[in-house]
Coordinates of N, CA and C in Angstrom, one line a residue:
Chain U
X1 N 92.1 10.8 -91.8 CA 92.2 9.3 -91.5 C 92.3 9.2 -89.9
X2 N 92.4 7.9 -89.3 CA 92.4 7.7 -87.9 C 93.8 7.9 -87.4
X3 N 94.0 8.8 -86.2 CA 95.5 8.8 -85.8 C 95.3 9.0 -84.2
X4 N 96.5 9.0 -83.5 CA 96.5 9.1 -82.1 C 97.8 10.1 -82.0
X5 N 97.6 11.1 -81.0 CA 98.8 11.9 -80.6 C 98.7 11.8 -79.1
X6 N 99.9 11.5 -78.6 CA 100.0 11.6 -77.1 C 101.4 12.4 -76.8
X7 N 101.4 12.5 -75.5 CA 102.4 13.5 -75.1 C 103.7 13.0 -75.0
X8 N 104.5 13.9 -75.5 CA 105.9 13.4 -75.7 C 106.7 13.4 -74.3
X9 N 107.7 12.5 -74.4 CA 108.5 12.4 -73.0 C 109.7 13.0 -73.4
X10 N 110.9 12.5 -72.7 CA 110.6 11.7 -71.5 C 110.1 12.1 -70.3
X11 N 109.3 11.5 -69.5 CA 108.7 12.0 -68.2 C 109.6 11.1 -67.2
X12 N 110.1 12.0 -66.2 CA 110.7 11.5 -65.1 C 110.1 11.9 -63.6
X13 N 109.6 11.0 -62.9 CA 108.9 11.3 -61.7 C 109.5 10.5 -60.6
X14 N 109.4 11.1 -59.4 CA 109.8 10.5 -58.0 C 108.7 9.6 -57.7
X15 N 109.2 8.6 -57.1 CA 108.3 7.3 -56.5 C 107.1 8.1 -55.6
X16 N 106.0 7.5 -55.8 CA 104.6 7.9 -55.3 C 104.1 9.3 -55.8
X17 N 104.7 9.8 -56.9 CA 104.3 10.8 -57.7 C 103.0 10.5 -58.4
X18 N 102.1 11.6 -58.7 CA 101.0 11.4 -59.5 C 101.3 11.4 -61.0
X19 N 100.8 10.5 -61.9 CA 101.3 10.3 -63.2 C 99.9 10.7 -64.1
X20 N 100.3 11.6 -65.1 CA 99.2 11.7 -66.1 C 100.1 11.8 -67.5
X21 N 99.4 10.9 -68.5 CA 100.2 10.9 -69.8 C 98.9 11.2 -70.7
X22 N 99.0 12.3 -71.5 CA 97.8 12.7 -72.4 C 97.9 12.1 -73.7
X23 N 96.7 11.6 -74.1 CA 96.6 11.0 -75.4 C 95.2 11.6 -76.1
X24 N 95.2 12.0 -77.2 CA 94.0 12.5 -77.9 C 94.0 11.8 -79.3
X25 N 92.8 11.8 -79.9 CA 92.7 10.7 -81.1 C 91.8 11.6 -82.1
X26 N 92.1 10.9 -83.2 CA 91.2 11.6 -84.4 C 90.6 10.3 -85.0
X27 N 89.3 10.3 -85.0 CA 88.5 9.3 -85.6 C 87.3 9.6 -85.9
X28 N 86.3 9.1 -86.7 CA 85.0 9.3 -86.7 C 84.2 8.1 -85.9
X29 N 83.2 8.6 -85.6 CA 82.4 7.5 -84.8 C 83.0 7.1 -83.3
X30 N 82.9 5.8 -83.1 CA 83.5 5.3 -81.8 C 84.5 4.2 -81.7
X31 N 85.7 4.6 -81.9 CA 86.7 3.6 -81.8 C 86.9 3.0 -80.5
X32 N 87.6 1.8 -80.4 CA 88.1 1.3 -79.3 C 89.4 2.0 -79.1
X33 N 89.6 2.2 -77.8 CA 91.1 2.7 -77.2 C 91.8 2.0 -76.2
X34 N 93.0 2.0 -76.4 CA 93.9 1.2 -75.6 C 95.0 2.0 -75.1
X35 N 95.7 1.4 -73.9 CA 97.0 1.8 -73.6 C 97.7 0.5 -73.5
X36 N 99.0 0.6 -74.0 CA 100.0 -0.6 -74.0 C 101.2 -0.1 -73.2
X37 N 101.8 -1.1 -72.6 CA 103.1 -0.8 -72.1 C 104.2 -1.7 -72.5
X38 N 105.3 -1.1 -72.6 CA 106.5 -1.9 -73.2 C 107.7 -1.6 -72.1
X39 N 107.9 -2.8 -71.5 CA 109.2 -2.7 -70.6 C 110.4 -2.9 -71.5
X40 N 111.6 -2.6 -71.1 CA 112.8 -2.7 -71.8 C 113.0 -4.0 -72.4
X41 N 113.3 -4.1 -73.8 CA 113.8 -5.3 -74.3 C 112.5 -6.4 -74.4
X42 N 111.4 -5.9 -74.3 CA 110.2 -6.7 -74.4 C 109.2 -6.2 -75.5
X43 N 108.2 -6.9 -75.8 CA 107.1 -6.6 -76.8 C 106.1 -5.6 -76.0
X44 N 105.1 -5.2 -76.6 CA 104.1 -4.4 -76.0 C 103.1 -5.3 -75.3
X45 N 102.5 -4.9 -74.2 CA 101.5 -5.5 -73.5 C 100.2 -4.7 -73.2
X46 N 99.0 -5.2 -73.5 CA 98.0 -4.6 -73.2 C 97.7 -4.1 -71.6
X47 N 97.6 -2.9 -71.4 CA 97.5 -2.3 -70.1 C 96.1 -2.2 -69.6
X48 N 95.4 -1.4 -70.5 CA 93.8 -1.4 -70.2 C 93.1 -0.9 -71.5
X49 N 91.9 -0.9 -71.6 CA 91.1 -0.5 -72.7 C 89.8 0.0 -72.4
X50 N 89.1 0.7 -73.3 CA 87.7 1.1 -73.2 C 87.1 1.1 -74.8
X51 N 85.9 0.8 -74.8 CA 85.2 0.5 -75.9 C 84.0 1.5 -76.3
X52 N 83.6 2.4 -75.1 CA 82.6 3.4 -75.6 C 82.7 4.6 -74.7
X53 N 82.2 5.6 -75.0 CA 82.3 6.9 -74.4 C 81.9 6.8 -73.0
X54 N 82.7 7.3 -71.9 CA 82.6 7.4 -70.6 C 83.0 6.0 -70.0
X55 N 83.4 5.1 -70.7 CA 83.9 3.8 -70.2 C 85.3 4.3 -69.4
X56 N 85.7 3.7 -68.3 CA 86.8 3.8 -67.6 C 87.5 2.4 -67.6
X57 N 88.7 2.5 -68.3 CA 89.8 1.1 -68.2 C 90.6 1.4 -67.1
X58 N 90.8 0.1 -66.5 CA 91.9 0.1 -65.3 C 92.5 -1.1 -65.1
X59 N 93.6 -1.0 -64.6 CA 94.5 -2.1 -64.5 C 95.9 -1.9 -63.6
X60 N 96.2 -2.5 -62.5 CA 97.3 -2.3 -61.9 C 97.6 -0.9 -61.4
X61 N 96.4 -0.3 -61.0 CA 96.4 1.1 -60.4 C 96.3 2.2 -61.5
X62 N 96.4 1.8 -62.6 CA 96.3 2.8 -63.8 C 94.8 2.9 -64.2
X63 N 94.4 4.1 -64.8 CA 93.1 4.2 -65.2 C 93.1 5.3 -66.3
X64 N 92.2 5.1 -67.2 CA 92.0 6.0 -68.5 C 90.4 6.0 -68.7
X65 N 89.9 7.2 -69.0 CA 88.5 7.3 -69.2 C 88.4 8.1 -70.7
X66 N 87.5 7.2 -71.5 CA 87.1 7.5 -72.8 C 86.2 8.9 -72.8
X67 N 86.9 10.0 -73.4 CA 86.2 11.2 -73.2 C 85.7 11.5 -74.7
X68 N 84.6 11.2 -75.1 CA 84.2 11.7 -76.6 C 84.1 13.0 -76.9
X69 N 83.8 13.8 -75.9 CA 83.5 15.4 -76.1 C 85.0 16.0 -76.3
X70 N 86.1 15.5 -75.7 CA 87.3 16.0 -75.9 C 88.3 15.1 -76.6
X71 N 87.8 13.8 -77.2 CA 88.5 12.9 -78.0 C 89.8 12.6 -77.3
X72 N 89.7 12.4 -76.0 CA 90.8 12.1 -75.3 C 90.7 10.6 -74.4
X73 N 91.9 10.2 -74.0 CA 92.0 9.1 -73.3 C 93.3 9.0 -72.4
X74 N 93.4 9.9 -71.4 CA 94.4 10.2 -70.7 C 94.7 9.1 -69.6
X75 N 96.0 8.7 -69.7 CA 96.4 7.7 -68.7 C 96.8 8.3 -67.2
X76 N 96.2 7.9 -66.3 CA 96.7 8.4 -64.9 C 96.9 7.3 -63.9
X77 N 97.9 7.6 -62.9 CA 98.1 6.7 -61.9 C 98.4 7.5 -60.5
X78 N 97.7 7.2 -59.4 CA 97.9 8.0 -58.4 C 99.2 8.1 -57.8
X79 N 100.1 7.0 -57.6 CA 101.2 6.8 -56.9 C 102.1 5.8 -57.8
X80 N 103.0 6.5 -58.6 CA 104.0 5.6 -59.4 C 105.1 4.9 -58.4
X81 N 105.4 3.7 -59.0 CA 106.5 2.9 -58.4 C 107.6 2.8 -59.5
X82 N 108.9 2.4 -59.0 CA 110.0 2.3 -59.8 C 109.7 1.2 -60.8
X83 N 108.8 0.3 -60.6 CA 108.7 -0.7 -61.5 C 107.7 -0.3 -62.7
X84 N 107.1 0.8 -62.5 CA 106.3 1.4 -63.6 C 107.3 2.0 -64.8
X85 N 108.4 2.1 -64.7 CA 109.3 2.6 -65.5 C 109.2 1.8 -66.8
X86 N 108.8 2.5 -67.9 CA 108.5 1.7 -69.1 C 108.1 3.0 -70.1
X87 N 107.8 2.3 -71.4 CA 107.4 3.2 -72.4 C 105.8 2.8 -72.7
X88 N 105.0 3.9 -72.7 CA 103.5 3.9 -72.7 C 103.1 4.2 -73.9
X89 N 102.2 3.5 -74.6 CA 101.6 3.8 -76.0 C 100.1 3.7 -75.9
X90 N 99.6 4.9 -76.5 CA 98.1 4.9 -76.7 C 97.9 4.6 -78.0
X91 N 96.6 3.8 -78.1 CA 96.3 3.4 -79.5 C 94.8 3.2 -79.8
X92 N 94.3 3.3 -80.9 CA 92.9 3.1 -81.2 C 92.8 1.9 -82.4
X93 N 91.5 1.4 -82.3 CA 90.9 0.5 -83.3 C 89.8 1.0 -83.8
X94 N 89.6 1.2 -85.1 CA 88.3 1.7 -85.5 C 87.7 0.5 -86.6
X95 N 87.1 0.9 -87.6 CA 86.4 0.1 -88.7 C 87.8 -0.4 -89.4
X96 N 87.8 -1.8 -89.8 CA 88.7 -2.3 -90.5 C 89.8 -3.1 -89.5
X97 N 90.7 -3.6 -89.8 CA 91.7 -4.5 -88.9 C 92.7 -3.6 -88.5
X98 N 92.9 -2.4 -88.7 CA 94.1 -1.8 -88.4 C 94.0 -1.0 -86.9
X99 N 95.3 -1.2 -86.3 CA 95.2 -0.3 -85.0 C 96.4 0.7 -85.2
X100 N 95.9 2.0 -84.8 CA 96.9 3.1 -84.8 C 97.6 3.3 -83.4
X101 N 98.8 3.6 -83.4 CA 99.5 3.7 -82.2 C 100.0 5.4 -82.1
X102 N 100.2 5.7 -81.1 CA 100.9 7.0 -80.9 C 102.5 6.7 -80.8
X103 N 103.2 7.8 -80.6 CA 104.6 7.6 -80.8 C 105.4 7.2 -79.3
X104 N 104.5 7.0 -78.4 CA 105.1 6.5 -77.1 C 105.7 7.5 -76.1
X105 N 105.5 7.3 -74.9 CA 106.1 8.2 -73.9 C 106.8 7.4 -72.8
X106 N 108.1 7.8 -72.8 CA 109.0 7.0 -71.9 C 108.8 7.6 -70.4
X107 N 108.5 6.7 -69.6 CA 108.7 7.2 -68.0 C 109.6 6.5 -67.2
X108 N 110.4 7.4 -66.5 CA 111.2 6.9 -65.6 C 110.9 7.3 -64.2
X109 N 110.8 6.3 -63.1 CA 110.5 6.6 -61.9 C 111.8 6.5 -61.0
X110 N 112.1 7.4 -60.3 CA 113.3 7.4 -59.5 C 112.9 7.2 -58.0
X111 N 113.6 6.4 -57.3 CA 113.3 6.3 -55.8 C 113.6 7.4 -55.0
Chain C
X1 N 101.1 -21.9 -72.6 CA 100.5 -21.1 -73.7 C 101.8 -20.1 -74.2
X2 N 102.3 -20.1 -75.5 CA 103.3 -19.4 -75.6 C 103.0 -18.0 -76.3
X3 N 101.8 -18.0 -76.8 CA 101.3 -16.6 -77.2 C 101.8 -16.3 -78.6
X4 N 102.4 -15.3 -78.7 CA 103.1 -14.9 -80.1 C 104.7 -15.2 -80.1
X5 N 105.2 -15.8 -80.9 CA 106.7 -16.3 -80.9 C 107.3 -15.7 -82.2
X6 N 108.6 -15.1 -82.1 CA 109.2 -14.5 -83.1 C 110.7 -15.1 -83.2
X7 N 111.2 -15.4 -84.3 CA 112.5 -15.8 -84.7 C 113.1 -15.1 -85.8
X8 N 114.3 -14.8 -85.8 CA 115.1 -14.8 -84.7 C 115.0 -13.7 -83.6
X9 N 115.7 -13.5 -82.5 CA 115.6 -12.3 -81.6 C 116.7 -11.1 -82.0
X10 N 117.7 -11.6 -82.6 CA 118.6 -10.7 -83.1 C 119.0 -11.0 -84.5
X11 N 119.5 -10.0 -85.3 CA 120.0 -10.4 -86.8 C 120.8 -9.3 -87.3
X12 N 122.1 -9.6 -87.8 CA 122.7 -8.5 -88.3 C 122.9 -9.0 -89.9
X13 N 122.6 -7.9 -90.8 CA 122.7 -8.3 -92.2 C 123.7 -7.3 -92.9
X14 N 124.1 -7.7 -93.9 CA 124.8 -6.7 -94.8 C 123.7 -6.2 -95.8
X15 N 124.1 -5.0 -96.3 CA 123.3 -4.4 -97.4 C 123.1 -5.3 -98.6
X16 N 122.0 -5.8 -99.1 CA 121.7 -6.5 -100.2 C 121.3 -7.9 -99.7
X17 N 121.6 -8.3 -98.6 CA 121.2 -9.6 -98.2 C 119.8 -9.7 -97.9
X18 N 119.4 -10.9 -98.0 CA 117.9 -11.2 -97.7 C 117.8 -12.1 -96.5
X19 N 116.5 -11.9 -95.9 CA 116.1 -12.8 -94.8 C 114.8 -12.7 -94.5
X20 N 114.3 -13.8 -93.7 CA 112.9 -14.0 -93.4 C 112.7 -14.0 -92.0
X21 N 111.9 -13.0 -91.4 CA 111.5 -13.1 -90.0 C 110.2 -14.0 -89.8
X22 N 110.4 -14.8 -88.7 CA 109.2 -15.8 -88.6 C 108.4 -15.4 -87.5
X23 N 107.0 -15.6 -87.6 CA 106.1 -15.4 -86.5 C 105.3 -16.4 -86.4
X24 N 104.7 -16.9 -85.3 CA 103.8 -17.8 -85.1 C 103.0 -17.5 -83.7
X25 N 101.7 -17.8 -83.9 CA 100.7 -17.6 -82.7 C 99.9 -18.8 -82.6
X26 N 99.7 -19.1 -81.2 CA 99.0 -20.3 -80.8 C 97.6 -20.0 -80.2
X27 N 96.9 -18.9 -80.5 CA 95.7 -18.4 -79.9 C 94.8 -18.5 -80.8
X28 N 94.8 -19.0 -81.8 CA 93.8 -19.4 -82.9 C 93.3 -17.8 -83.5
X29 N 94.0 -16.9 -83.5 CA 93.6 -15.6 -83.9 C 93.5 -15.6 -85.3
X30 N 92.6 -14.8 -86.0 CA 92.6 -14.7 -87.3 C 93.4 -13.5 -88.2
X31 N 93.8 -12.4 -87.2 CA 94.4 -11.5 -87.8 C 95.7 -11.5 -87.2
X32 N 96.7 -11.1 -88.2 CA 98.2 -11.0 -87.7 C 98.7 -9.8 -88.5
X33 N 99.8 -9.2 -87.7 CA 100.3 -7.9 -88.1 C 101.9 -7.9 -87.9
X34 N 102.6 -7.1 -88.9 CA 103.9 -6.9 -88.8 C 104.2 -5.3 -88.5
X35 N 104.8 -4.8 -87.4 CA 105.2 -3.4 -87.2 C 106.9 -3.4 -87.3
X36 N 107.1 -2.2 -87.4 CA 108.6 -1.6 -87.1 C 108.5 -0.6 -86.1
X37 N 109.4 -0.8 -85.1 CA 109.5 0.4 -84.2 C 110.8 1.1 -84.3
X38 N 110.8 2.5 -84.4 CA 111.8 3.2 -84.5 C 111.8 4.4 -83.6
X39 N 112.9 4.8 -83.0 CA 113.1 5.8 -82.0 C 112.1 6.9 -82.5
X40 N 111.3 7.5 -81.6 CA 110.6 8.8 -82.0 C 109.4 8.6 -83.0
X41 N 109.2 7.4 -83.4 CA 108.2 7.1 -84.5 C 107.1 6.3 -84.1
X42 N 107.0 5.6 -82.8 CA 106.1 4.8 -82.4 C 106.2 3.5 -83.3
X43 N 105.1 2.8 -83.4 CA 105.1 1.6 -84.3 C 104.4 2.1 -85.5
X44 N 105.0 1.6 -86.6 CA 104.3 1.8 -87.7 C 104.1 0.5 -88.5
X45 N 102.9 0.2 -89.1 CA 102.4 -1.0 -89.7 C 103.0 -1.2 -91.0
X46 N 103.5 -2.4 -91.2 CA 104.3 -2.8 -92.5 C 103.2 -3.6 -93.3
X47 N 102.7 -4.6 -92.8 CA 101.7 -5.4 -93.4 C 100.8 -6.1 -92.4
X48 N 99.6 -6.4 -92.8 CA 98.7 -7.2 -91.9 C 97.9 -8.3 -92.8
X49 N 97.3 -9.1 -92.1 CA 96.6 -10.3 -92.5 C 95.4 -10.3 -91.9
X50 N 94.4 -10.1 -92.4 CA 92.9 -10.1 -91.5 C 92.5 -11.4 -91.3
X51 N 92.9 -12.5 -92.3 CA 92.5 -13.8 -92.1 C 93.4 -14.6 -93.1
X52 N 93.5 -16.1 -92.8 CA 94.3 -16.8 -93.7 C 94.1 -16.6 -95.1
X53 N 95.0 -16.5 -95.8 CA 95.0 -16.3 -97.2 C 94.7 -14.9 -97.6
X54 N 94.7 -13.8 -96.9 CA 94.7 -12.5 -97.3 C 96.0 -11.7 -96.6
X55 N 96.4 -10.7 -97.4 CA 97.4 -9.7 -96.8 C 97.2 -8.4 -97.2
X56 N 97.5 -7.5 -96.6 CA 97.3 -5.9 -97.1 C 98.3 -5.2 -96.6
X57 N 98.6 -4.2 -97.4 CA 99.6 -3.2 -97.1 C 99.3 -2.4 -96.0
X58 N 100.2 -2.1 -95.1 CA 100.1 -1.0 -94.1 C 100.7 0.4 -94.5
X59 N 101.3 1.1 -93.5 CA 101.9 2.3 -93.9 C 103.0 2.4 -94.4
X60 N 104.1 1.3 -94.2 CA 105.3 1.3 -94.8 C 105.7 0.1 -95.4
X61 N 105.3 -0.5 -96.4 CA 105.2 -1.7 -97.0 C 106.6 -1.9 -97.8
X62 N 107.0 -0.8 -98.5 CA 108.1 -1.0 -99.5 C 109.4 -1.4 -98.9
X63 N 109.9 -2.5 -99.6 CA 111.2 -3.3 -99.4 C 110.9 -4.5 -98.5
X64 N 109.5 -4.7 -98.3 CA 109.2 -5.9 -97.5 C 108.1 -6.9 -98.5
X65 N 108.1 -8.1 -98.2 CA 106.9 -8.9 -98.6 C 106.4 -9.8 -97.4
X66 N 105.2 -10.3 -97.4 CA 104.9 -11.1 -96.4 C 104.1 -12.3 -96.8
X67 N 103.9 -13.4 -96.0 CA 103.4 -14.6 -96.4 C 102.5 -15.1 -95.3
X68 N 101.4 -15.3 -95.4 CA 100.6 -15.9 -94.3 C 100.4 -17.2 -94.5
X69 N 101.3 -18.2 -94.2 CA 101.5 -19.5 -94.5 C 100.2 -20.3 -94.1
X70 N 99.7 -20.2 -92.9 CA 98.6 -20.8 -92.5 C 97.8 -19.9 -91.3
X71 N 96.9 -20.4 -90.6 CA 96.4 -19.5 -89.7 C 97.4 -19.1 -88.7
X72 N 98.4 -20.0 -88.3 CA 99.3 -19.9 -87.2 C 100.5 -18.8 -87.5
X73 N 100.8 -19.1 -88.7 CA 102.2 -18.4 -89.2 C 102.1 -17.2 -90.2
X74 N 102.9 -16.3 -89.9 CA 102.9 -15.0 -90.9 C 104.3 -14.6 -91.0
X75 N 105.0 -14.8 -92.0 CA 106.3 -14.3 -92.1 C 106.6 -13.1 -92.9
X76 N 107.7 -12.3 -92.6 CA 108.1 -11.1 -93.3 C 109.4 -11.1 -93.8
X77 N 109.6 -11.0 -95.2 CA 110.6 -11.1 -95.8 C 111.2 -9.7 -96.4
X78 N 112.7 -9.8 -96.2 CA 113.3 -8.6 -96.7 C 114.2 -9.2 -98.0
X79 N 113.8 -8.8 -99.0 CA 114.7 -9.3 -100.4 C 116.0 -8.9 -100.6
X80 N 116.1 -7.5 -100.1 CA 117.3 -6.9 -100.4 C 117.7 -5.8 -99.2
X81 N 118.3 -6.2 -98.1 CA 118.1 -5.4 -97.0 C 118.9 -4.1 -97.3
X82 N 118.2 -3.1 -96.7 CA 119.0 -1.7 -96.8 C 119.2 -1.1 -95.3
X83 N 120.1 -0.3 -95.1 CA 120.4 0.3 -93.7 C 119.2 1.0 -93.1
X84 N 118.2 1.5 -94.0 CA 117.1 2.2 -93.5 C 116.1 1.3 -92.8
X85 N 116.4 -0.1 -93.0 CA 115.3 -1.1 -92.4 C 116.1 -1.7 -91.1
X86 N 117.1 -1.0 -90.6 CA 117.6 -1.2 -89.3 C 116.4 -0.7 -88.4
X87 N 115.8 -1.8 -87.6 CA 114.8 -1.4 -86.7 C 114.6 -2.7 -85.7
X88 N 113.5 -2.4 -85.0 CA 113.0 -3.6 -84.1 C 111.5 -4.0 -84.8
X89 N 111.5 -5.2 -85.1 CA 110.4 -5.6 -85.6 C 109.4 -6.6 -85.0
X90 N 108.2 -6.1 -84.7 CA 107.2 -6.9 -83.8 C 106.0 -7.3 -84.8
X91 N 105.8 -8.7 -84.3 CA 104.8 -9.5 -85.0 C 103.5 -9.5 -83.9
X92 N 102.4 -9.3 -84.3 CA 101.2 -9.3 -83.4 C 100.0 -10.1 -83.9
X93 N 99.2 -10.5 -83.1 CA 98.0 -11.1 -83.5 C 96.8 -10.6 -82.8
X94 N 95.6 -10.5 -83.3 CA 94.5 -9.9 -82.8 C 93.2 -10.8 -82.9
X95 N 92.3 -10.7 -82.0 CA 91.0 -11.5 -82.2 C 89.9 -10.6 -81.3
X96 N 88.7 -10.8 -81.3 CA 87.7 -10.0 -80.8 C 87.4 -10.7 -79.4
X97 N 87.6 -9.8 -78.5 CA 87.4 -10.5 -77.0 C 86.0 -9.4 -76.5
X98 N 84.9 -10.0 -76.3 CA 83.9 -9.4 -75.9 C 83.4 -8.4 -77.2
X99 N 83.4 -7.0 -76.8 CA 83.1 -6.1 -77.8 C 84.5 -5.5 -78.4
X100 N 85.5 -5.8 -77.9 CA 86.6 -5.1 -78.3 C 87.6 -6.1 -78.9
X101 N 88.6 -5.5 -79.8 CA 89.6 -6.4 -80.4 C 90.9 -6.2 -79.5
X102 N 91.5 -7.0 -79.3 CA 92.8 -7.0 -78.4 C 93.9 -7.4 -79.2
X103 N 95.0 -6.8 -79.1 CA 96.3 -7.3 -80.0 C 97.3 -7.8 -79.0
X104 N 97.7 -8.8 -79.4 CA 98.9 -9.4 -78.7 C 100.1 -9.4 -79.4
X105 N 101.4 -9.0 -78.7 CA 102.6 -8.9 -79.2 C 103.5 -10.1 -78.9
X106 N 104.3 -10.3 -79.9 CA 105.6 -11.0 -79.7 C 106.8 -10.2 -79.2
X107 N 108.0 -10.9 -78.8 CA 109.0 -10.1 -78.1 C 109.9 -9.1 -78.9
X108 N 109.8 -9.5 -80.2 CA 110.4 -8.5 -81.2 C 111.6 -9.2 -82.0
X109 N 112.1 -8.7 -82.9 CA 113.6 -9.0 -83.6 C 114.2 -7.7 -83.9
X110 N 115.4 -7.7 -83.3 CA 116.2 -6.5 -83.4 C 117.1 -6.7 -84.6
X111 N 117.0 -6.0 -85.8 CA 117.6 -6.1 -87.0 C 118.6 -5.0 -87.2
X112 N 119.8 -5.1 -87.4 CA 120.7 -4.2 -87.9 C 121.2 -4.7 -89.3
X113 N 121.1 -3.7 -90.1 CA 121.8 -3.8 -91.6 C 122.9 -2.8 -91.6
X114 N 124.1 -3.4 -92.0 CA 125.3 -2.5 -92.2 C 125.7 -2.4 -93.6

């Protein structure tokens, strides 16, 4: 069945460091891929998405490229800020109405 | 535009008590979902409703029931709460945007069962 595997955390970075959070998926065909962000005490918010191979989703300095050949959708940001501290979830949606989420990666950015 | 709203925000129950978590969305979405979030487990789907009048089980439906009251509202009921149901519960709704489906989440209900 469909599934998402993402890099375990927690991840701690200094401000202005480069961020990569790995995400790989298992699904047949071409699922839509998403990154969600959850700030403390809040629900999940859509950060970015990609719907087909080689698509690049981007938002707020974050980017992720849909790689069909490696079944990956890694999240990157060139220079993280303290305000980026949150939990990040990779997710996919394929046929049917269900979304599948990874277990989440906690990011802490220290000044 | 309120998006997805959930009530209550916090709840403490004793084992065996029952309660209903309420969810409403004002985005005219067809699909609605209930998830639970536990440390190290990510989000797990309890039930979902693809459209008004339909509901389907997700990954962890045992101990829960749902009602899709109308297009806006989707409630989750715990008939006899157990400590294993201590969790944060999120409601979400979804609709097609362009070629992709996007999911919108409520703020969550933090439930403790003692």
